[in-house]
């Protein structure tokens, strides 16, 4: 064992014994390869526990077919920590069409199959086989977003809380540093795990007659939730409104003689606490044992990036952040972030470019308003949508100063901002200095933004602002770009078949794309993942935040039609586009006019003769151009190839780990200043 390997936490008995340990305090079981980087939850929690004096060993992607691999370190002194990894194991394994993925960003060499489906449940059962009643504590995204009875897209039913199904002792939700420090302290003092019931940010099972330590907002019954969609939507609404540490109450669910209790959330880490967490001795890479397999692809997107904030008050309904990190924003000090950036510049392979200084939303530094610090987030009001709250504080000065101080570091040539910029918040800033700086200095050829759709009803279901806001942002972005003499593009994320989207809405978006000269190469189908309001809409047809009915495209073929409309110019989509337009009574958009989305079917051959139209269509199809709107598609694709945006920017969306599968599409087409925009 080399000194270099000793800088990582132990991943084998040999590593552990080389440190002089007889056994660890905690064994951390994870479905991901071990990457010692602060973008990976396992690394953060392990380093926090280590800094508090606990011995933590990492059991990474153990063979789940028997319990033998779970005996690697022996029985830990305090217990097992269990997570599926950075994302839900079902999302990691399956596409929105429920097809098996062939690539895993969080496994050595990208090889799929190293973790089981529903990894948290499988791992816990194997631990029980190996050690019986040893304490088992769940954490991470899969556990956090499945802590209540939840609709499961893959089973197409409401499953029980993952705590019930796994037979673990405790579940931690949200950001777990202080939660696990408190649990570790109690276990270390000899408190039985079954008696730990007052820690915020935890979920536990007890007898129905046992006392609950916090005021209870509501109690639901699983047997009712799984059969009554309206009741299920109501339960989610209560859960959503109690996710704030200042005003959230406990929530209970009954399960056949047992009571599941979620305690109120743990308060978010304040600035000084965040600074301490990110100052821990991360190696900022995958463990060297994975080198022979080609490393772990998930590090590529974050290795030269820095996270400066947590939480998001954006409130998109398809995003799980409200249920995990929360709606209140906290950020690190400028000094802390700059110091981490300095470490990044010293890494092997650093070429002068900081790829991102961001977080859930890059341009948020503080809570949305002063009221949030005293009373918590509003239970029935979003900060930005459908219109901005009058109490919203908008200021980019500190974020701009942060970026400028990183840019001043030796070895730094350029700082890019690639995580989501909330464009509606940006437009609210009357001081345009940061906007101009962003366009001038911090766009890597392409800026990713998330309008997601243009139809007002769909945007309302998404919790997004009106499309007019995006149009104003886009127009100003290109005005500033032109003033600065730059050639830059926008990459808008687009989503098909989100709850609320009808065929007519998809047609409206297709016409909007045509009008603005944009041909997306990829579109993300809506993916119903656990822990989001949009997933509740998908399952129940009810918006849980308003309890109003919502149209939902659940039929696979209709989803195909909506997706095809967003890529109407592709020859292979022509038949689907024509079918969609006829279903919607929009045959006027089938033809040869400028306003049409697709040409009619080619004329039938008569004897050996073929109509001129059919010949033209075949010629266009053989060249791979659009059969009816080839000019726009050709202009966009040629410009993307010819201008050659920086390689990192071109490959960014393809390489991005699936850490946020539920936040928007993956188009690689771009808006460029040569596109014909309607003013």
JSON list of C-alpha atoms in Angstrom, two decimals, residues 88 90 98 118 146 149-159 232 528-530 535 538-539:
[
{"chain": "A", "resi": 88, "resn": "UNK", "atom": "CA", "xyz": [-31.49, 6.72, -7.87]},
{"chain": "A", "resi": 90, "resn": "UNK", "atom": "CA", "xyz": [-33.52, 2.89, -11.28]},
{"chain": "A", "resi": 98, "resn": "UNK", "atom": "CA", "xyz": [-37.75, 2.03, -19.54]},
{"chain": "A", "resi": 118, "resn": "UNK", "atom": "CA", "xyz": [-33.33, -0.78, -6.00]},
{"chain": "A", "resi": 146, "resn": "UNK", "atom": "CA", "xyz": [-38.44, 7.49, -1.54]},
{"chain": "A", "resi": 149, "resn": "UNK", "atom": "CA", "xyz": [-45.15, 6.09, 0.04]},
{"chain": "A", "resi": 150, "resn": "UNK", "atom": "CA", "xyz": [-44.26, 7.04, -3.54]},
{"chain": "A", "resi": 151, "resn": "UNK", "atom": "CA", "xyz": [-45.36, 6.42, -7.10]},
{"chain": "A", "resi": 152, "resn": "UNK", "atom": "CA", "xyz": [-42.79, 4.22, -8.84]},
{"chain": "A", "resi": 153, "resn": "UNK", "atom": "CA", "xyz": [-42.69, 4.68, -12.61]},
{"chain": "A", "resi": 154, "resn": "UNK", "atom": "CA", "xyz": [-41.04, 1.32, -13.25]},
{"chain": "A", "resi": 155, "resn": "UNK", "atom": "CA", "xyz": [-43.62, -0.71, -11.26]},
{"chain": "A", "resi": 156, "resn": "UNK", "atom": "CA", "xyz": [-46.41, 1.72, -12.21]},
{"chain": "A", "resi": 157, "resn": "UNK", "atom": "CA", "xyz": [-47.79, 1.66, -8.68]},
{"chain": "A", "resi": 158, "resn": "UNK", "atom": "CA", "xyz": [-47.42, 3.34, -5.31]},
{"chain": "A", "resi": 159, "resn": "UNK", "atom": "CA", "xyz": [-44.66, 1.58, -3.40]},
{"chain": "A", "resi": 232, "resn": "UNK", "atom": "CA", "xyz": [-52.10, 10.60, -2.65]},
{"chain": "A", "resi": 528, "resn": "UNK", "atom": "CA", "xyz": [-41.39, 10.59, -13.74]},
{"chain": "A", "resi": 529, "resn": "UNK", "atom": "CA", "xyz": [-38.82, 10.17, -10.98]},
{"chain": "A", "resi": 530, "resn": "UNK", "atom": "CA", "xyz": [-39.59, 9.95, -7.24]},
{"chain": "A", "resi": 535, "resn": "UNK", "atom": "CA", "xyz": [-44.47, 12.84, -10.95]},
{"chain": "A", "resi": 538, "resn": "UNK", "atom": "CA", "xyz": [-48.20, 12.11, -14.06]},
{"chain": "A", "resi": 539, "resn": "UNK", "atom": "CA", "xyz": [-49.65, 9.43, -11.79]}
]
